[in-house]
Coordinates of C-alpha atoms in Angstrom, one line a residue:
M1 CA -30.5 52.5 37.2
S2 CA -28.2 54.6 39.9
F3 CA -24.6 53.8 40.5
E4 CA -25.4 52.7 44.0
Q5 CA -27.1 49.7 42.2
I6 CA -24.0 48.9 40.0
L7 CA -21.5 49.7 42.4
P8 CA -20.3 48.4 45.7
E9 CA -19.9 51.2 48.4
R10 CA -16.2 51.2 48.3
Q11 CA -16.0 51.3 44.2
L12 CA -19.0 54.3 44.6
K13 CA -16.9 56.5 46.7
E14 CA -13.8 55.9 44.8
L15 CA -15.1 57.0 41.4
Q16 CA -16.9 60.3 43.2
K17 CA -13.4 61.3 44.3
S18 CA -11.8 60.6 41.1
V19 CA -14.3 62.7 39.1
L20 CA -14.1 65.6 42.1
D21 CA -10.4 65.3 41.2
F22 CA -11.0 65.5 37.7
M23 CA -13.4 68.5 37.7
H24 CA -10.6 70.3 40.1
T25 CA -8.0 69.5 37.6
Q26 CA -10.2 71.1 34.7
G27 CA -11.0 74.3 36.6
Y28 CA -14.7 73.4 37.1
T29 CA -15.3 74.5 40.7
E30 CA -18.6 75.8 40.9
S31 CA -19.6 72.0 39.4
A32 CA -17.3 70.1 42.0
A33 CA -19.0 72.2 44.9
V34 CA -22.4 70.9 43.5
F35 CA -21.3 67.7 42.9
A36 CA -19.3 67.5 46.0
R37 CA -22.4 68.4 48.5
E38 CA -24.9 66.1 46.2
S39 CA -22.7 63.1 46.7
G40 CA -21.7 63.8 50.4
N41 CA -18.1 64.8 49.7
E42 CA -18.3 68.3 50.8
G43 CA -14.7 67.7 53.0
F44 CA -13.0 66.7 49.8
V45 CA -9.4 68.5 48.8
A46 CA -7.8 67.7 45.5
D47 CA -4.1 66.9 46.3
P48 CA -1.6 65.9 43.8
N49 CA 0.0 63.2 45.9
D50 CA -3.5 62.1 46.5
R51 CA -4.2 58.5 44.6
H52 CA -7.4 59.6 43.2
H53 CA -5.0 62.4 41.1
N54 CA -5.7 62.2 37.2
L55 CA -7.3 59.0 38.2
L56 CA -10.3 59.0 35.7
A57 CA -8.0 60.2 33.1
K58 CA -5.8 56.9 33.2
K59 CA -8.5 54.8 33.2
W60 CA -10.2 56.3 30.3
T61 CA -6.6 55.9 28.3
S62 CA -6.5 52.3 29.4
V63 CA -10.1 51.7 27.9
I64 CA -9.3 53.5 24.8
R65 CA -6.1 51.3 24.7
L66 CA -8.1 47.9 25.3
Q67 CA -10.7 48.9 22.9
K68 CA -8.4 49.4 20.2
K69 CA -6.3 46.0 20.8
I70 CA -9.7 44.0 20.8
M71 CA -10.6 45.6 17.4
E72 CA -7.2 44.6 15.9
L73 CA -7.6 41.1 17.4
E74 CA -10.9 40.6 15.9
A75 CA -9.7 41.6 12.5
K76 CA -6.9 39.3 12.6
L77 CA -9.3 36.3 13.6
S78 CA -11.7 37.5 10.7
K79 CA -8.8 37.3 8.5
L80 CA -7.9 33.6 9.7
Q81 CA -11.2 32.3 9.4
E82 CA -11.5 33.6 6.0
E83 CA -7.9 31.7 5.4
A84 CA -8.7 28.5 7.1
P85 CA -12.3 28.1 8.4
L86 CA -12.0 27.0 12.1
R87 CA -13.4 23.8 12.8
R88 CA -13.2 20.1 14.8
P89 CA -12.4 17.4 12.6
S90 CA -15.8 15.9 11.8
S91 CA -15.0 12.6 12.5
V92 CA -12.0 10.2 14.2
A93 CA -10.9 9.3 10.7
E94 CA -9.7 12.9 10.2
W95 CA -7.7 13.3 13.6
L96 CA -4.2 14.1 13.4
P97 CA -1.0 13.6 15.4
R98 CA -0.9 16.2 18.3
P99 CA 2.3 16.9 20.3
P100 CA 3.7 16.1 22.5
A101 CA 4.5 12.3 21.9
R102 CA 2.5 10.0 23.8
T103 CA 4.9 7.6 24.6
K104 CA 8.8 7.1 24.1
L105 CA 9.9 3.6 22.9
A106 CA 13.7 3.3 24.0
Q107 CA 15.0 -0.5 23.7
H108 CA 17.3 -0.2 20.6
R109 CA 20.7 0.3 20.6
S110 CA 21.1 1.9 17.1
P111 CA 19.1 3.9 14.6
I112 CA 15.6 3.1 13.7
T113 CA 14.9 2.0 10.2
R114 CA 11.4 1.2 10.1
V115 CA 8.2 1.3 12.2
R116 CA 5.1 -0.9 10.7
F117 CA 1.7 -1.3 12.9
H118 CA 0.4 -4.7 12.8
P119 CA -2.9 -4.7 10.5
Q120 CA -5.2 -6.4 13.3
Y121 CA -4.0 -6.1 16.3
T122 CA -2.1 -3.1 18.6
V123 CA 1.3 -4.3 18.0
L124 CA 3.8 -2.4 16.3
A125 CA 7.1 -3.7 14.8
T126 CA 10.4 -1.4 14.9
A127 CA 13.2 -2.6 12.9
S128 CA 16.8 -1.3 13.7
E129 CA 20.5 -1.1 12.6
D130 CA 21.0 -2.9 16.0
M131 CA 20.2 -6.0 13.9
T132 CA 16.8 -6.6 15.8
V133 CA 13.0 -6.1 15.3
K134 CA 11.3 -5.4 18.7
L135 CA 7.1 -5.6 19.0
W136 CA 5.7 -3.3 21.6
D137 CA 2.1 -3.2 22.8
S138 CA 1.2 0.1 21.0
E139 CA -1.6 1.2 23.4
S140 CA 0.4 0.6 26.5
G141 CA 3.7 1.2 25.1
D142 CA 4.7 -1.9 26.9
F143 CA 8.1 -3.9 25.3
E144 CA 7.0 -7.5 24.4
R145 CA 9.9 -9.0 22.6
T146 CA 12.8 -9.0 20.3
V147 CA 13.0 -11.0 17.3
K148 CA 16.6 -11.8 16.2
G149 CA 18.0 -13.8 13.3
H150 CA 19.5 -11.1 10.7
T151 CA 23.7 -10.4 11.2
K152 CA 23.4 -7.0 9.6
A153 CA 20.9 -3.8 10.0
V154 CA 17.3 -4.6 9.5
Q155 CA 16.1 -2.5 6.8
D156 CA 12.2 -2.9 6.5
V157 CA 9.4 -4.9 7.7
A158 CA 6.0 -5.9 6.3
F159 CA 2.8 -7.9 7.7
D160 CA 0.6 -9.8 5.3
A161 CA -3.1 -8.4 5.2
K162 CA -4.2 -11.2 7.9
G163 CA -1.2 -10.2 10.1
S164 CA -0.3 -13.7 10.4
I165 CA 3.4 -13.5 8.6
M166 CA 5.9 -10.8 9.3
V167 CA 8.6 -10.3 6.7
T168 CA 11.8 -8.6 7.1
C169 CA 14.8 -8.0 4.9
S170 CA 18.6 -7.1 6.1
A171 CA 21.4 -5.4 4.6
D172 CA 22.9 -9.1 5.3
L173 CA 21.6 -9.6 1.9
T174 CA 18.6 -11.8 3.0
L175 CA 14.6 -11.9 3.6
R176 CA 13.4 -13.9 6.5
V177 CA 9.8 -15.1 6.9
W178 CA 8.6 -15.0 10.5
D179 CA 5.5 -17.0 11.3
I180 CA 3.3 -14.9 13.9
A181 CA 1.3 -17.7 15.3
A182 CA 4.4 -19.8 16.2
D183 CA 5.8 -17.2 18.1
Y184 CA 7.6 -15.5 15.6
K185 CA 9.5 -18.2 14.7
C186 CA 11.8 -17.7 11.4
V187 CA 10.4 -20.6 8.7
R188 CA 12.3 -19.4 6.1
T189 CA 15.1 -17.0 4.8
L190 CA 15.2 -16.1 1.3
H191 CA 18.6 -15.8 -0.7
G192 CA 19.3 -14.2 -3.6
H193 CA 20.0 -10.4 -3.8
D194 CA 24.0 -9.6 -4.1
H195 CA 23.8 -6.5 -1.9
C196 CA 21.7 -4.5 1.0
V197 CA 18.2 -5.6 0.8
S198 CA 16.4 -2.1 1.2
A199 CA 12.4 -2.8 1.1
V200 CA 9.6 -6.0 1.1
C201 CA 6.2 -5.8 0.5
F202 CA 3.6 -8.3 -0.1
L203 CA 2.7 -8.9 -3.7
G204 CA -0.7 -10.5 -2.8
A205 CA -0.9 -13.2 -0.2
D206 CA 1.6 -15.8 -1.6
R207 CA 4.6 -13.7 -3.5
L208 CA 6.9 -10.9 -2.2
A209 CA 8.4 -8.0 -4.0
S210 CA 12.2 -6.8 -2.6
A211 CA 14.1 -4.1 -3.6
S212 CA 17.8 -3.9 -3.1
R213 CA 21.2 -2.0 -3.7
D214 CA 22.1 -4.4 -6.1
R215 CA 20.0 -2.6 -8.4
T216 CA 17.4 -5.3 -8.7
I217 CA 13.7 -5.9 -7.9
K218 CA 13.0 -9.6 -7.1
I219 CA 9.7 -11.6 -7.2
W220 CA 9.5 -14.4 -4.6
D221 CA 7.1 -17.3 -4.3
L222 CA 6.7 -17.5 -0.6
A223 CA 5.6 -20.9 -0.6
T224 CA 8.9 -22.2 -1.8
G225 CA 11.2 -19.0 -1.0
Y226 CA 12.3 -19.0 -4.6
C227 CA 12.9 -16.0 -6.7
V228 CA 10.6 -16.3 -9.5
K229 CA 11.5 -13.0 -11.4
T230 CA 14.2 -10.4 -11.7
L231 CA 13.2 -6.9 -12.6
V232 CA 16.4 -5.0 -14.0
G233 CA 16.3 -1.2 -15.1
H234 CA 17.6 1.0 -12.4
A235 CA 21.3 2.4 -12.7
E236 CA 22.0 2.6 -8.7
W237 CA 20.5 1.5 -5.4
V238 CA 16.5 0.4 -5.5
R239 CA 15.7 2.2 -2.2
S240 CA 11.5 1.2 -2.3
V241 CA 9.0 -1.0 -3.5
D242 CA 5.7 -0.4 -3.0
V243 CA 2.5 -2.4 -4.6
T244 CA -1.3 -1.7 -6.0
P245 CA -3.9 -3.6 -3.6
D246 CA -4.6 -5.6 -7.2
S247 CA -1.1 -6.8 -7.4
R248 CA -1.2 -5.3 -11.0
L249 CA 1.8 -2.8 -10.7
L250 CA 4.8 -2.0 -8.6
C251 CA 6.7 1.4 -7.8
T252 CA 10.1 2.0 -7.0
A253 CA 12.3 4.7 -5.8
S254 CA 16.4 4.7 -6.6
N255 CA 19.4 6.5 -5.7
D256 CA 19.3 7.2 -9.9
Q257 CA 16.7 10.1 -9.1
S258 CA 14.0 7.8 -10.6
V259 CA 10.9 6.6 -9.9
R260 CA 9.7 3.7 -12.0
L261 CA 6.4 1.7 -12.5
W262 CA 6.8 -2.1 -13.3
D263 CA 4.1 -5.1 -14.4
P264 CA 5.1 -7.5 -12.2
S265 CA 3.9 -10.3 -14.2
T266 CA 6.1 -9.6 -17.2
G267 CA 8.9 -7.7 -15.6
D268 CA 8.2 -4.7 -17.8
C269 CA 9.2 -1.2 -17.1
K270 CA 5.8 0.8 -17.9
A271 CA 7.1 4.6 -17.0
D272 CA 10.4 6.1 -15.8
M273 CA 9.2 9.2 -14.0
R274 CA 12.0 11.9 -13.6
G275 CA 11.8 15.1 -11.8
H276 CA 13.6 14.7 -8.5
S277 CA 17.0 16.1 -8.1
N278 CA 18.8 13.7 -5.7
V279 CA 18.0 10.5 -4.4
V280 CA 14.3 9.2 -4.2
E281 CA 14.0 7.7 -0.8
T282 CA 10.6 6.2 -1.1
A283 CA 7.8 6.0 -3.5
R284 CA 4.0 5.2 -2.7
F285 CA 0.8 4.5 -4.7
A286 CA -2.0 6.9 -3.4
P287 CA -5.0 5.4 -2.3
P288 CA -8.4 5.6 -4.2
N289 CA -9.8 7.8 -1.3
T290 CA -7.1 10.3 -2.1
Y291 CA -8.2 10.8 -5.8
A292 CA -10.6 13.3 -5.6
C293 CA -7.9 16.1 -3.7
L294 CA -5.4 15.0 -5.7
R295 CA -7.1 15.7 -8.7
R296 CA -8.4 18.9 -7.6
L297 CA -4.8 19.6 -6.7
A298 CA -3.5 19.0 -10.3
G299 CA -6.3 20.8 -11.7
L300 CA -7.4 17.3 -13.7
P301 CA -11.2 17.1 -14.6
P302 CA -13.2 14.6 -12.7
V303 CA -13.5 11.1 -13.9
T304 CA -17.6 10.3 -14.5
A305 CA -16.8 6.6 -14.8
A306 CA -17.2 4.8 -11.0
A307 CA -14.8 1.9 -12.2
D308 CA -12.3 4.1 -13.7
A309 CA -12.4 6.7 -10.8
N310 CA -11.3 4.3 -8.4
A311 CA -9.1 2.2 -10.6
P312 CA -5.7 1.3 -8.4
G313 CA -2.4 2.9 -9.2
Q314 CA -3.3 6.0 -11.1
F315 CA -1.1 8.4 -8.7
V316 CA 2.0 8.0 -7.2
I317 CA 3.9 9.9 -4.3
S318 CA 7.6 10.2 -3.6
G319 CA 9.8 11.4 -1.4
S320 CA 13.7 12.7 -2.0
R321 CA 16.8 14.1 -0.6
D322 CA 15.9 16.9 -2.6
K323 CA 13.7 18.0 0.3
T324 CA 10.7 17.5 -1.5
L325 CA 7.8 15.4 -2.1
C326 CA 6.3 14.6 -6.0
L327 CA 2.8 13.7 -7.3
W328 CA 2.9 11.6 -10.5
D329 CA 0.2 10.7 -12.8
T330 CA 0.9 7.0 -13.6
A331 CA -0.9 7.1 -16.9
S332 CA 1.2 9.9 -18.6
A333 CA 4.2 9.7 -16.2
Q334 CA 4.1 13.0 -15.8
L335 CA 4.9 15.5 -12.6
L336 CA 2.0 17.0 -11.2
H337 CA 2.9 18.9 -8.3
T338 CA 5.7 19.4 -6.0
F339 CA 5.4 19.6 -2.3
I340 CA 8.0 22.1 -1.1
G341 CA 8.0 22.9 3.2
H342 CA 11.3 20.2 4.6
D343 CA 14.4 21.7 5.2
D344 CA 16.2 18.5 4.9
W345 CA 16.3 15.3 2.8
V346 CA 12.5 13.8 2.8
R347 CA 12.9 10.0 4.3
D348 CA 9.1 8.6 4.9
F349 CA 5.6 9.7 4.5
V350 CA 2.1 7.9 5.3
F351 CA -1.0 8.6 4.0
H352 CA -3.8 9.5 6.2
P353 CA -6.9 7.2 6.7
S354 CA -8.8 10.3 5.7
G355 CA -7.4 10.7 2.2
K356 CA -7.0 14.4 2.6
T357 CA -3.7 14.7 3.9
I358 CA -0.2 12.9 4.1
I359 CA 2.2 13.1 6.7
S360 CA 6.1 13.2 6.1
V361 CA 9.1 12.9 8.5
S362 CA 12.6 14.4 7.5
D363 CA 16.2 14.8 8.3
D364 CA 15.1 18.4 9.3
K365 CA 13.4 16.6 12.5
T366 CA 9.7 17.4 11.8
M367 CA 6.9 15.5 10.8
R368 CA 4.9 17.6 8.5
V369 CA 1.1 17.5 7.6
W370 CA -0.1 18.3 3.8
D371 CA -3.6 19.2 2.7
L372 CA -3.7 17.0 -0.7
A373 CA -6.1 19.4 -1.9
T374 CA -4.4 22.2 -1.7
G375 CA -0.5 21.0 -1.5
R376 CA 0.1 23.4 1.3
C377 CA 1.9 22.0 4.7
S378 CA -1.0 22.6 7.1
K379 CA 0.9 21.6 10.4
T380 CA 4.8 21.2 11.3
I381 CA 5.7 19.4 14.5
E382 CA 9.0 18.7 16.2
A383 CA 9.5 14.9 15.6
S384 CA 12.6 13.9 17.3
Q385 CA 15.9 15.3 18.6
H386 CA 17.8 13.5 15.7
F387 CA 16.8 12.8 12.1
T388 CA 13.4 11.2 11.3
T389 CA 13.5 8.2 9.4
C390 CA 10.1 6.7 9.2
I391 CA 7.1 7.0 10.2
D392 CA 3.0 4.7 10.0
F393 CA -0.5 5.1 10.9
S394 CA -2.4 2.4 12.9
T395 CA -5.2 1.2 10.9
V396 CA -6.6 -0.3 14.4
S397 CA -6.5 3.0 16.5
P398 CA -5.6 6.8 15.7
L399 CA -2.3 6.6 16.7
V400 CA 1.2 7.3 14.4
A401 CA 4.6 6.1 15.1
T402 CA 7.8 7.4 14.3
G403 CA 11.5 6.5 14.1
S404 CA 14.4 8.5 14.4
V405 CA 18.6 7.8 14.5
D406 CA 18.5 9.1 17.9
T407 CA 17.1 4.9 18.5
E408 CA 13.8 6.2 19.8
V409 CA 10.3 5.2 18.7
S410 CA 7.7 8.0 19.5
L411 CA 4.0 7.2 19.6
W412 CA 1.5 9.9 18.8
A413 CA -2.0 10.0 19.7
C414 CA -4.1 11.8 17.0
R415 CA -7.1 14.0 18.1

């Protein structure tokens, strides 16, 4: 194929003159004369001030430099593919939050203490130190209503599995039960704690468990509003409480740097797990779909019996002011793994629906995604301008919500 078929006429002339200049520069005068005659450039005179001077050498040097750069980039890409194969999530269930935040919700007047998605509808509840709970349409970000009743900071929010009841707890020493169908009417106020009530969760359909700064955990009958049992054992403020799906175990986190397991039916403490070096802000039971990854992370053998393999309450993960998250084996009360990466207090975390990751938030203002099979931080997102205090993952749509001391709530689309 000739150059005339590859290059336009103007570019062909440019190339010919650059070649002639190169020949004259190198002293190939006879070859240059022949080439000038055959290419129709017999009047060409090499001139150091001409733009064709040394153009061929410069172009050749650029090509070599670009080839070297391409080889370096190909080597880096190959290394990255070996360390973490590039792939798109195979399903919606594996989607992760992506910056920037899709929506900023700004109606609260004080720091956000809890964000909680409704289990059935596209509703987000946000609790704040401004003594209120606000409800939002999580899809549109539209503000819907303010729920008032507490006289001090609201510390936690919980929905029952059907989404018909909302329960809140507060620094005003009370828990309040709200009937969602009755336009969020407060139908019961529970009294019994002697100090700030830090956390609340449903213990089945008809009972509640609450944790308090008075160092106790209380079990409440939802129908009567009476406290039916008080669990005592922590030496300091009890920060959080969580329950297994079968309601047979509770786990709590405390300022005494421990995570405890409890039998709510007897009130007995089943395990006292220690390994953190500062206040433990939160502790949660790992759902069964995380067990395969957690066993691989801890180097535990797989469980062959199907019933035992999926039994609830086998693992707990806790987050602490010592900047770490810890994985615990509830059967042996042993610390299996420590997740290290945050630069400040770990305030909250949530399990991803896929069972493969957890997402934590911290006073270092970030949201971090952790691979449960390797224990490594796979992604870090700047979550807020101030301490990030809480997080939740919607079960209705691929959304994550985070709350901050800066009084704002952020909604993050997962994709």
